[in-house]
Tab-separated table of C-alpha atoms and ligand atoms in Angstrom:
chain	number	residue	atom	x	y	z
A	1	MET	CA	-11.766	27.060	-26.122
A	2	MET	CA	-12.658	27.572	-22.494
A	3	GLY	CA	-10.540	25.625	-20.023
A	4	VAL	CA	-13.258	23.382	-18.596
A	5	ILE	CA	-14.573	22.425	-22.022
A	6	LYS	CA	-11.088	21.652	-23.250
A	7	GLU	CA	-10.366	19.566	-20.170
A	8	LYS	CA	-13.565	17.499	-20.589
A	9	LEU	CA	-12.904	17.056	-24.278
A	10	ASN	CA	-9.325	15.911	-23.689
A	11	PHE	CA	-10.613	13.398	-21.166
A	12	ILE	CA	-13.005	11.933	-23.757
A	13	LEU	CA	-10.372	11.870	-26.495
A	14	GLN	CA	-7.705	10.304	-24.297
A	15	LYS	CA	-10.044	7.423	-23.495
A	16	HIS	CA	-10.053	6.604	-27.191
A	17	HIS	CA	-6.351	7.016	-27.732
A	18	GLY	CA	-4.880	4.083	-29.639
A	19	LYS	CA	-8.278	2.356	-29.885
A	20	GLN	CA	-10.173	1.594	-33.034
A	21	ASP	CA	-13.344	3.234	-31.722
A	22	GLY	CA	-15.481	4.756	-34.403
A	23	LEU	CA	-15.959	8.436	-34.896
A	24	ILE	CA	-19.647	8.083	-34.023
A	25	THR	CA	-18.833	6.740	-30.553
A	26	ILE	CA	-16.596	9.727	-29.860
A	27	LEU	CA	-19.168	12.211	-31.162
A	28	LEU	CA	-21.917	10.600	-29.074
A	29	GLU	CA	-19.777	10.919	-25.943
A	30	ILE	CA	-19.080	14.564	-26.674
A	31	GLN	CA	-22.760	15.243	-27.208
A	32	LYS	CA	-23.619	13.459	-23.970
A	33	GLU	CA	-21.140	15.639	-22.118
A	34	PHE	CA	-22.040	19.008	-23.654
A	35	GLY	CA	-25.621	18.452	-24.844
A	36	TYR	CA	-24.527	19.239	-28.422
A	37	LEU	CA	-21.465	19.124	-30.674
A	38	PRO	CA	-19.542	22.373	-30.300
A	39	LYS	CA	-17.748	23.336	-33.539
A	40	LYS	CA	-14.453	23.678	-31.704
A	41	ALA	CA	-14.835	20.172	-30.314
A	42	MET	CA	-15.341	18.804	-33.832
A	43	LEU	CA	-12.149	20.553	-34.955
A	44	GLU	CA	-10.287	18.922	-32.055
A	45	VAL	CA	-11.706	15.520	-32.988
A	46	ALA	CA	-10.509	16.020	-36.563
A	47	LYS	CA	-7.021	16.858	-35.283
A	48	PHE	CA	-7.064	13.895	-32.906
A	49	LEU	CA	-8.060	11.441	-35.659
A	50	GLY	CA	-5.896	13.072	-38.322
A	51	LYS	CA	-8.940	13.691	-40.521
A	52	ASN	CA	-10.246	16.622	-42.477
A	53	PRO	CA	-12.763	18.643	-40.359
A	54	VAL	CA	-15.115	18.675	-43.361
A	55	ASP	CA	-15.336	14.863	-43.168
A	56	ILE	CA	-16.186	15.004	-39.458
A	57	TRP	CA	-18.878	17.592	-40.189
A	58	GLY	CA	-20.219	15.440	-43.035
A	59	VAL	CA	-20.575	12.391	-40.795
A	60	ALA	CA	-22.125	14.364	-37.927
A	61	THR	CA	-24.732	16.059	-40.112
A	62	PHE	CA	-25.648	12.750	-41.746
A	63	TYR	CA	-27.089	11.399	-38.481
A	64	ASN	CA	-30.062	13.246	-37.100
A	65	GLN	CA	-29.286	12.456	-33.457
A	66	PHE	CA	-26.558	15.085	-33.412
A	67	ARG	CA	-27.204	18.682	-32.445
A	68	PHE	CA	-25.031	21.649	-33.306
A	69	THR	CA	-26.496	24.238	-30.980
A	70	PRO	CA	-26.688	24.136	-27.156
A	71	LEU	CA	-29.974	22.961	-25.653
A	72	GLY	CA	-32.416	25.661	-24.639
A	73	LYS	CA	-33.377	26.370	-21.031
A	74	ASN	CA	-36.596	24.458	-21.774
A	75	HIS	CA	-35.878	21.450	-23.911
A	76	ILE	CA	-38.948	20.076	-25.675
A	77	LYS	CA	-39.093	16.537	-27.021
A	78	VAL	CA	-41.844	15.405	-29.334
A	79	CYS	CA	-42.374	11.689	-29.668
A	80	LEU	CA	-42.636	10.432	-33.218
A	81	GLY	CA	-42.662	6.737	-32.427
A	82	THR	CA	-45.265	4.706	-34.319
A	83	ALA	CA	-48.200	5.263	-31.944
A	84	CYS	CA	-47.510	8.986	-31.573
A	85	HIS	CA	-46.896	9.365	-35.279
A	86	LEU	CA	-50.248	7.792	-36.087
A	87	ALA	CA	-52.016	9.832	-33.421
A	88	GLY	CA	-50.850	13.155	-34.880
A	89	GLY	CA	-47.336	13.693	-33.487
A	90	PRO	CA	-46.100	15.333	-36.708
A	91	SER	CA	-48.759	18.055	-36.525
A	92	VAL	CA	-47.828	18.743	-32.872
A	93	LEU	CA	-44.210	19.113	-33.945
A	94	GLU	CA	-45.215	21.441	-36.774
A	95	ALA	CA	-47.283	23.569	-34.403
A	96	LEU	CA	-44.306	23.833	-32.041
A	97	GLU	CA	-42.010	24.841	-34.877
A	98	ARG	CA	-44.433	27.556	-35.878
A	99	GLU	CA	-45.072	28.738	-32.309
A	100	LEU	CA	-41.382	28.864	-31.391
A	101	ASN	CA	-40.209	29.964	-34.812
A	102	ILE	CA	-37.476	27.328	-34.883
A	103	LYS	CA	-37.044	24.037	-36.694
A	104	VAL	CA	-36.636	20.689	-34.999
A	105	GLY	CA	-33.016	20.343	-33.807
A	106	GLU	CA	-32.685	24.102	-33.226
A	107	THR	CA	-32.624	26.387	-30.200
A	108	SER	CA	-34.465	29.721	-30.085
A	109	PRO	CA	-32.126	32.739	-30.356
A	110	ASP	CA	-32.963	33.800	-26.777
A	111	GLY	CA	-31.912	30.341	-25.529
A	112	GLN	CA	-35.331	29.656	-23.959
A	113	PHE	CA	-36.475	26.702	-26.057
A	114	SER	CA	-34.979	23.856	-28.018
A	115	LEU	CA	-36.877	21.257	-29.972
A	116	GLU	CA	-36.096	17.619	-30.604
A	117	ARG	CA	-37.913	14.663	-32.106
A	118	VAL	CA	-37.518	11.380	-30.230
A	119	ALA	CA	-38.470	7.748	-30.711
A	120	CYS	CA	-41.013	5.976	-28.468
A	121	ILE	CA	-40.667	7.039	-24.838
A	122	GLY	CA	-42.784	4.163	-23.552
A	123	CYS	CA	-46.187	5.749	-22.897
A	124	CYS	CA	-47.960	5.006	-26.162
A	125	MET	CA	-51.346	4.882	-24.393
A	126	LEU	CA	-51.038	8.653	-23.997
A	127	ALA	CA	-50.156	9.317	-27.640
A	128	PRO	CA	-49.292	11.740	-28.993
A	129	VAL	CA	-46.964	12.964	-26.277
A	130	MET	CA	-44.442	15.717	-25.830
A	131	VAL	CA	-42.045	16.222	-22.946
A	132	ILE	CA	-40.865	19.522	-21.509
A	133	LYS	CA	-38.197	19.308	-18.828
A	134	ASP	CA	-39.116	15.672	-18.059
A	135	LYS	CA	-42.832	16.416	-17.655
A	136	ILE	CA	-45.017	14.409	-20.011
A	137	TYR	CA	-47.835	16.164	-21.864
A	138	PRO	CA	-50.352	13.480	-22.855
A	139	LYS	CA	-52.801	13.448	-25.772
A	140	MET	CA	-51.277	16.520	-27.327
A	141	SER	CA	-52.816	18.386	-30.201
A	142	PRO	CA	-51.643	21.403	-32.184
A	143	PHE	CA	-54.356	23.396	-30.388
A	144	LYS	CA	-52.822	22.733	-26.966
A	145	VAL	CA	-49.328	23.832	-27.949
A	146	GLU	CA	-49.594	27.571	-27.319
A	147	GLU	CA	-51.138	27.120	-23.876
A	148	SER	CA	-48.622	24.467	-22.817
A	149	LEU	CA	-45.764	26.851	-23.502
A	150	ILE	CA	-47.096	29.762	-21.422
A	151	PRO	CA	-45.511	28.688	-18.085
A	152	PHE	CA	-42.123	28.506	-19.781
A	153	ARG	CA	-42.260	31.878	-21.487
A	154	PRO	CA	-40.167	34.675	-19.959
A	155	LYS	CA	-42.448	37.064	-18.010
A	156	ASP	CA	-42.389	39.822	-20.638
A	157	GLN	CA	-43.688	37.414	-23.299
A	158	LYS	CA	-46.581	35.951	-21.320
A	159	GLU	CA	-49.158	38.600	-22.193
B	1	FES	S1	-44.797	6.001	-29.700
B	1	FES	FE1	-44.807	7.794	-28.498
B	1	FES	S2	-44.753	7.035	-26.518
B	1	FES	FE2	-44.660	5.245	-27.730
């Protein structure tokens, strides 16, 4: 594991040394630090807690807030809170999955895009919304997806 990653991970683990903190708390902190749960970090957590790595993996995959791949250069969040859900959020998410050829929770192989579903982000009047790099796209529809992605495409894919 690269030095910096190991150092950051040790820092997180040491904070929990001798405490009864739950595994979830530790995993959330690691994800906050790295943007996802690196496999090597999960192995270190297993060692630290004296647990089987398979159990750590089982817990992490049970909760859908954990990611196992690094975020893409352009991280896309689709709101599926109640208002956005009712206004067609799921079909926007589906259109993005098709357009990017990845599933929610994944990152495109070229590292350009990652896709996440989120709960209400507090602008229900604009439902359904998606967010790319902190910019809110209001009143989304599956038909607007392709066009919205153009500015984020690498130059050779814009034509
Ligand atoms: S439900 Fe999507 S912004 Fe509130």
